[in-house]
CSV table of C-alpha atoms in Angstrom, one decimal:
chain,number,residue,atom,x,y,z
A,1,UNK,CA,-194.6,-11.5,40.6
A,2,UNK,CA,-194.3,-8.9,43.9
A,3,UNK,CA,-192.4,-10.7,46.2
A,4,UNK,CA,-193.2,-10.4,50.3
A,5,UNK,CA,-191.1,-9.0,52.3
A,6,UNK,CA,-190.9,-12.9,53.7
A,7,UNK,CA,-189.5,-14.0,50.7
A,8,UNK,CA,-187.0,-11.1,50.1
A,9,UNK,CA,-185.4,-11.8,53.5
A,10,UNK,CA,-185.2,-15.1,52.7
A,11,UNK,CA,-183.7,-14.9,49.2
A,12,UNK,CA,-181.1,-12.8,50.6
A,13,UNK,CA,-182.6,-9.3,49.3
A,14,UNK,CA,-183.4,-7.3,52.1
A,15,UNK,CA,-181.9,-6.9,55.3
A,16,UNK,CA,-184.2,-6.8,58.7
A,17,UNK,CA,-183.6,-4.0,59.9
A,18,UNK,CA,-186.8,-4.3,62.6
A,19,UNK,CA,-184.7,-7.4,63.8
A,20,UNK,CA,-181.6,-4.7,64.9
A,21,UNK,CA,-184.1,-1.7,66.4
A,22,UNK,CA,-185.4,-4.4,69.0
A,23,UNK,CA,-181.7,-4.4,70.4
A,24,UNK,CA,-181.4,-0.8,69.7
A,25,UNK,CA,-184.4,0.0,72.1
A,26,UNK,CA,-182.7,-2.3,75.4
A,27,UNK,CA,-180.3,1.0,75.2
A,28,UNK,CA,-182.6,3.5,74.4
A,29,UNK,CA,-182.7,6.2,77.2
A,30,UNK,CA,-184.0,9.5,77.8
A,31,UNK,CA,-180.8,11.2,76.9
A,32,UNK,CA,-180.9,9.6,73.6
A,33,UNK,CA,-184.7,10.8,73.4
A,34,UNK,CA,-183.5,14.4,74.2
A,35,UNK,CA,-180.5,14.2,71.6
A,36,UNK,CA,-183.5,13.2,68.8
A,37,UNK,CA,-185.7,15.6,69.2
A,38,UNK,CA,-182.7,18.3,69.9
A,39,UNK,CA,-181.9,17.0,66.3
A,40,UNK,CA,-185.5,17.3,64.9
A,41,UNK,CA,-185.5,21.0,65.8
A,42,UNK,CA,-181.9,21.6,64.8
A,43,UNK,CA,-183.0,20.4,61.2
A,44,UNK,CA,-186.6,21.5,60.7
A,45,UNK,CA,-185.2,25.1,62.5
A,46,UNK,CA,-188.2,24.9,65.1
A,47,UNK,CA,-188.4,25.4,68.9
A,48,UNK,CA,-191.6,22.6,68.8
A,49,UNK,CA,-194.3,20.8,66.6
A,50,UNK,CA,-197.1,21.9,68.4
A,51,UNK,CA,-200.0,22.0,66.0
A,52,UNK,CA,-198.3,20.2,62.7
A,53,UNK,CA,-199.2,16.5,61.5
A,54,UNK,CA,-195.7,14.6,61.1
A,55,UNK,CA,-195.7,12.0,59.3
A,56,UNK,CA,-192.8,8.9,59.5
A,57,UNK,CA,-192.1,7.2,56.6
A,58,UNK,CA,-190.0,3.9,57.7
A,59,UNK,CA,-190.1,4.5,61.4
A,60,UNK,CA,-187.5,2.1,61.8
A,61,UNK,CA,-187.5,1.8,66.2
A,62,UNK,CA,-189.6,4.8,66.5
A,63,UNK,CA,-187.3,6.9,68.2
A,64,UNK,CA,-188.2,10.1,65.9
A,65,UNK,CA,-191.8,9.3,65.6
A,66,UNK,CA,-191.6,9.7,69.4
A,67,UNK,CA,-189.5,12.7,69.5
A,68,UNK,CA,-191.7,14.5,67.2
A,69,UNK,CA,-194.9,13.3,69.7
A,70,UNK,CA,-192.5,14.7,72.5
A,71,UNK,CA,-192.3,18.3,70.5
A,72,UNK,CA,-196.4,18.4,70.2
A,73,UNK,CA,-196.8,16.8,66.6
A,74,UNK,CA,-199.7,14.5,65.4
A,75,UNK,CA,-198.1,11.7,64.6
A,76,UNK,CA,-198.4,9.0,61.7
A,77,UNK,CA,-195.2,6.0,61.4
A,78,UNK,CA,-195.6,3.2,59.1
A,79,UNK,CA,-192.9,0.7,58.1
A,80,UNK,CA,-192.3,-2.3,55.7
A,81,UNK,CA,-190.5,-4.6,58.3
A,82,UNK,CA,-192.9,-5.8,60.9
A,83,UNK,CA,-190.4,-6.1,63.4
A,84,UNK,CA,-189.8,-2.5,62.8
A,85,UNK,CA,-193.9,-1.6,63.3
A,86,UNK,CA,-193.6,-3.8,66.5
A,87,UNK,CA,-190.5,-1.2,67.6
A,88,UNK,CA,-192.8,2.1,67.0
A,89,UNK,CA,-195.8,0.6,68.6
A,90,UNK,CA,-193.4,-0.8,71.6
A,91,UNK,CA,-192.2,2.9,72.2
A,92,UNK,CA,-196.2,4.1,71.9
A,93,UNK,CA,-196.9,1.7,74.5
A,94,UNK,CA,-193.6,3.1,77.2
A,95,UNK,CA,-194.6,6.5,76.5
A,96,UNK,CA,-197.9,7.4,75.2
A,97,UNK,CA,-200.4,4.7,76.0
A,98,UNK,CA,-203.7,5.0,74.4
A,99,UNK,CA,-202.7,8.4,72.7
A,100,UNK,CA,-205.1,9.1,69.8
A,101,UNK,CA,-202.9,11.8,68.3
A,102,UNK,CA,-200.1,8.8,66.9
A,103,UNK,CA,-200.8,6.3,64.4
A,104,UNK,CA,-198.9,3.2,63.5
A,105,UNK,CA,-199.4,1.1,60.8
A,106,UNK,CA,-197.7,-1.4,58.0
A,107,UNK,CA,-197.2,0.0,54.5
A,108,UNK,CA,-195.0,0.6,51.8
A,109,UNK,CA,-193.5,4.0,50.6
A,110,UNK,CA,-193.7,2.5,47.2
A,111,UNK,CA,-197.1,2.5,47.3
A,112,UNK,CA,-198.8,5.7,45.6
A,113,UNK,CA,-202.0,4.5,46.7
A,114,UNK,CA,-201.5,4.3,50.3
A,115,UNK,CA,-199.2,7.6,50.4
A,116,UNK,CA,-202.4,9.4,49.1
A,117,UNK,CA,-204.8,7.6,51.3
A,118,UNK,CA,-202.9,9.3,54.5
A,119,UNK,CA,-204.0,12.9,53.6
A,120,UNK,CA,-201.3,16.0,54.0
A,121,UNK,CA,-198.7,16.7,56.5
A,122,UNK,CA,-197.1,19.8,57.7
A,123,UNK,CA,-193.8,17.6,58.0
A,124,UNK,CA,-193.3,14.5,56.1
A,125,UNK,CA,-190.3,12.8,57.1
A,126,UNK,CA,-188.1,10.0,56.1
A,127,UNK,CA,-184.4,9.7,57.5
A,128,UNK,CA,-181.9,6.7,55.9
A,129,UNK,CA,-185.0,5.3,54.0
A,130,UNK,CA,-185.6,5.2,50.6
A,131,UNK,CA,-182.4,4.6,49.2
A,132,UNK,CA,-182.8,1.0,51.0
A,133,UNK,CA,-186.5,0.7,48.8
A,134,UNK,CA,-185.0,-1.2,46.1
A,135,UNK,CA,-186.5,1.3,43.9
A,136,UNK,CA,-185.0,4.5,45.4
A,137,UNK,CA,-186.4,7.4,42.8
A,138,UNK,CA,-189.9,6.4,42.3
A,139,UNK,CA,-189.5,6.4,46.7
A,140,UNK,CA,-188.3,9.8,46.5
A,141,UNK,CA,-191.3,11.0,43.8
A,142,UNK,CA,-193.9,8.9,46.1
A,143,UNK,CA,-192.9,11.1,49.0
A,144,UNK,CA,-193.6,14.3,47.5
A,145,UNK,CA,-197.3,13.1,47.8
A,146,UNK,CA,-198.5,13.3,51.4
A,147,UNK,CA,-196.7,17.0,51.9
A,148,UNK,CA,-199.1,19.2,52.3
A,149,UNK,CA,-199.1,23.1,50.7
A,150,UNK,CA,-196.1,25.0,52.3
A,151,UNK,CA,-195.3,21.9,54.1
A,152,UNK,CA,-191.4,20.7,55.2
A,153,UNK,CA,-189.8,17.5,53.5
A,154,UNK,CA,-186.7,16.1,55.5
A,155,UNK,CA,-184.8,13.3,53.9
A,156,UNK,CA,-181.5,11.5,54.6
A,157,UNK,CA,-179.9,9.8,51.7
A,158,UNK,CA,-176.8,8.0,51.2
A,159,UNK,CA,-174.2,10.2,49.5
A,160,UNK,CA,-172.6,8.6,46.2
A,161,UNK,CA,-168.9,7.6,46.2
A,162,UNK,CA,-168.7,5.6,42.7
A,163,UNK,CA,-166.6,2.9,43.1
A,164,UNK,CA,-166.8,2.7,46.7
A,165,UNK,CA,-170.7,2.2,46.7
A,166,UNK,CA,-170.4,-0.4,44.0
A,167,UNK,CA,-168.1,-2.2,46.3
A,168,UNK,CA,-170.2,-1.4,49.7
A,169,UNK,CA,-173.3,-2.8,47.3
A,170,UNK,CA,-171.7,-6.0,47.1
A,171,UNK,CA,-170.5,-6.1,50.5
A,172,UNK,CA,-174.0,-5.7,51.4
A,173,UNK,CA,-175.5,-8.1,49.5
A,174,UNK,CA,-172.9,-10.8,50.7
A,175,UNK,CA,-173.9,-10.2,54.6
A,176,UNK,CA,-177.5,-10.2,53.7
A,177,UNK,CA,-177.3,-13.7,51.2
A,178,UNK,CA,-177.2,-15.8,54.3
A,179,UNK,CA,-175.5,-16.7,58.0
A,180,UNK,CA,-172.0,-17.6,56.3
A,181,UNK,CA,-172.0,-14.7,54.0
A,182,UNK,CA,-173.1,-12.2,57.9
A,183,UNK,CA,-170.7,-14.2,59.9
A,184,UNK,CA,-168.0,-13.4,57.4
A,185,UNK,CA,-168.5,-9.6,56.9
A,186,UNK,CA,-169.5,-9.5,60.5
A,187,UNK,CA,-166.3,-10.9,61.6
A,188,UNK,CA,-163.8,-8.7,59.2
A,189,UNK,CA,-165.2,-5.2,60.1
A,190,UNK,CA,-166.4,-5.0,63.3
A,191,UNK,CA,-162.8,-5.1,64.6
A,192,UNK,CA,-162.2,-2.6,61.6
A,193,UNK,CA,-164.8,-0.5,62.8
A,194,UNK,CA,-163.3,-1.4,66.5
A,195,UNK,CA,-159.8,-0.7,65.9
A,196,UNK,CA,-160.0,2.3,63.6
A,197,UNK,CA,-161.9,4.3,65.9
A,198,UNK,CA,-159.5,3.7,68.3
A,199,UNK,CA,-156.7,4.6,66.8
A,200,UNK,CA,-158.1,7.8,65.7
A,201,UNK,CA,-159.1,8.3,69.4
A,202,UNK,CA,-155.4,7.5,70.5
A,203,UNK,CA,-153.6,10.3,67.8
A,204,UNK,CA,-156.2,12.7,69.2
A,205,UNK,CA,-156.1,11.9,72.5
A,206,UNK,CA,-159.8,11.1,73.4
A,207,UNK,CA,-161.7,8.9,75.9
A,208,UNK,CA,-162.3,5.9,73.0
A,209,UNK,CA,-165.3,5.1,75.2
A,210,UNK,CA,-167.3,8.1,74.2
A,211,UNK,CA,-167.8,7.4,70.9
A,212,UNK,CA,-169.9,4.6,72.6
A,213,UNK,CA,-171.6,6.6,74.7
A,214,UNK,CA,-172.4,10.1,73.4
A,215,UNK,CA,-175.2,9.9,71.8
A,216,UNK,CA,-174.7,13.6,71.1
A,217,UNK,CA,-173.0,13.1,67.9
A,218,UNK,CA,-175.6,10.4,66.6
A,219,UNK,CA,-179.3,11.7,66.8
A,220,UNK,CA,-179.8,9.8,69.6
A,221,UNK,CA,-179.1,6.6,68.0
A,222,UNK,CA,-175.9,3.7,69.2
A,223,UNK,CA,-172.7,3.8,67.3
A,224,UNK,CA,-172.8,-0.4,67.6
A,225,UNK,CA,-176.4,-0.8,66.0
A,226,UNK,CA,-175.5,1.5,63.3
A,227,UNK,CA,-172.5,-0.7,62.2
A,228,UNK,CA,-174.9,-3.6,61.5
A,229,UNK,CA,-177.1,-1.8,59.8
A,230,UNK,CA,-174.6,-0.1,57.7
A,231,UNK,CA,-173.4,-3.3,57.2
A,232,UNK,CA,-176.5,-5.4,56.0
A,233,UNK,CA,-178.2,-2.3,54.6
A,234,UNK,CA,-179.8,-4.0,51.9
A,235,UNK,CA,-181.3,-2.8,49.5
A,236,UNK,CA,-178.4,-0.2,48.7
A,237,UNK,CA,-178.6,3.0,46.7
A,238,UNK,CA,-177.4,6.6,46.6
A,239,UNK,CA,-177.2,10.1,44.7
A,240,UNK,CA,-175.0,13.2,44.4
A,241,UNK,CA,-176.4,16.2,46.5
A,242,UNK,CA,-176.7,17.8,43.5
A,243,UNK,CA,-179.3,15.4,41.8
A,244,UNK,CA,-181.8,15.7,45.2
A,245,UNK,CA,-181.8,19.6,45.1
A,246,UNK,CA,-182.3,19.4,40.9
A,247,UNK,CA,-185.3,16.6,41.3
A,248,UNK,CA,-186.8,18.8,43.8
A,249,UNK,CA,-186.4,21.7,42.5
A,250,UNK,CA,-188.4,20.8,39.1
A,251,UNK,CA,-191.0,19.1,41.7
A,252,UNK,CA,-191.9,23.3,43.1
A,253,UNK,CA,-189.5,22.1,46.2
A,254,UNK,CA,-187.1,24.8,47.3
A,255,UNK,CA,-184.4,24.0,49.2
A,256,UNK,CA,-184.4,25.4,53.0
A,257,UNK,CA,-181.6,23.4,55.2
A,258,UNK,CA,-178.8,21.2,54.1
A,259,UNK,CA,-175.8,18.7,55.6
A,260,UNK,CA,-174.0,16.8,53.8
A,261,UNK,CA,-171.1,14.1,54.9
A,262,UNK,CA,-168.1,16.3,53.6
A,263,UNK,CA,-168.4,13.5,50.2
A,264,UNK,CA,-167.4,10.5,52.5
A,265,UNK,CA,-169.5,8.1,53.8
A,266,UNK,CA,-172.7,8.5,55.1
A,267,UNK,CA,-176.1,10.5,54.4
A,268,UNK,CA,-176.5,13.6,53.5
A,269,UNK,CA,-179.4,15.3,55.2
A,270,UNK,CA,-182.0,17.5,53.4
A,271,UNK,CA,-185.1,19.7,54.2
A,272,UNK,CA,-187.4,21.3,51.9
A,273,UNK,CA,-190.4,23.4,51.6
A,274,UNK,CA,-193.3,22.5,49.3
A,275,UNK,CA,-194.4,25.6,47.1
């Protein structure tokens, strides 16, 4: 039986991560806007998106679906989480009102179906997504669908530690199996995260409010919200560099821009070109 994404939430399988973008967008500002689509280009190696289709898998707030709207694109977002639709159509609504050229809808990358449905797009796009699918390969083969001939894929995915992704996994699972299990990881690492940002900031002798405030160094995004979604990112997979390049690669992909996260934490950022 295919369980909602109701009932996932509620047997402690799947974190909302529409419920944190609706706090993320009270500090969402046109410098953070700037920093996204500064980002975009930086990636993509572009100066605009005038003329391309773009389309957003997982749209999460919005925030690139509207930068790529910003840089000229045709835009399409669609997202599992409701709350996370409600985010993209609530940035629509700010900035482009009754704008025919970007679509927002529900669906699921998982479904082949739907992903074909859409057409082809110059620039398919799907930052800090799939790993959180619950089925994270067949996401990254469904994605290879809507890219059209010649056309850009740019994915983030959550770099592979061994032992220290088994034991984020389970800290994950714990914040998302109920309000004891958040309050509890809640309360032991956000004065982690707190005090070990500060104490880098003190032996290198920085302002430890910036690293609250520049959005520079984030895409745009807030250094706060991405704790809890770090934090209740659920589900929780990841993959060596090396295994995205090879499964793209026997998929006709080549391989045109690359960042990774040094091996540590985080996502490490790919684009591709379809051949």
């Amino acid at each position: 039986m295919i369980k909602t994404f109701e009932q996932e939430v509620k047997q402690g399988e799947r974190f909302q991560f529409g419920k944190n973008w609706q706090r993320f967008l009270l500090v969402l500002n046109d410098e953070r806007i700037a920093e996204a689509q500064k980002s975009l280009k930086q990636m993509l190696q572009v100066e605009d998106l005038q003329g391309k289709t773009f389309l957003d898998i997982g749209s999460g707030s919005g925030l690139f679906s509207l930068a790529a709207r910003h840089l000229g694109a045709k835009v399409h977002s669609f997202d599992y989480d409701p709350d996370s639709v409600g985010c993209t159509q609530e940035l629509k609504r700010r900035y482009f009102p009754d704008d025919n050229n970007w679509i927002i809808e529900r669906g699921s990358v998982l479904d082949a179906d739907y992903l074909k449905s859409l057409g082809q797009f110059d620039i398919v796009y799907s930052w800090g997504v799939l790993h959180h699918t619950g089925a994270m390969w067949q996401a990254l083969e469904n994605v290879t669908l809507p890219v059209a001939e010649r056309g850009g894929l740019f994915i983030a995915i959550y770099n592979e530690q061994g032992n220290k992704s088994n034991q984020w996994r389970r800290i994950k699972q714990l914040y998302c199996s109920g309000i004891a299990g958040k309050t509890l990881v809640s309360t032991f690492f956000i004065p982690y995260f707190i005090l070990g940002g500060l104490a880098v900031d003190i032996l290198k002798a920085r302002n430890p409010i910036a690293r609250y405030t520049d959005s520079k160094k984030s895409r745009g995004m807030s250094k706060v919200y991405d704790w809890f979604d770090w934090l209740g990112g659920y589900p929780f997979e990841v993959a060596k560099p090396e295994d995205i390049f090879k499964f793209y690669r026997d998929k006709n992909f080549v391989l045109e821009n690359l960042i990774t996260c040094g091996g540590g934490l985080g996502n490490n950022q790919f684009v591709f070109k379809k051949q």
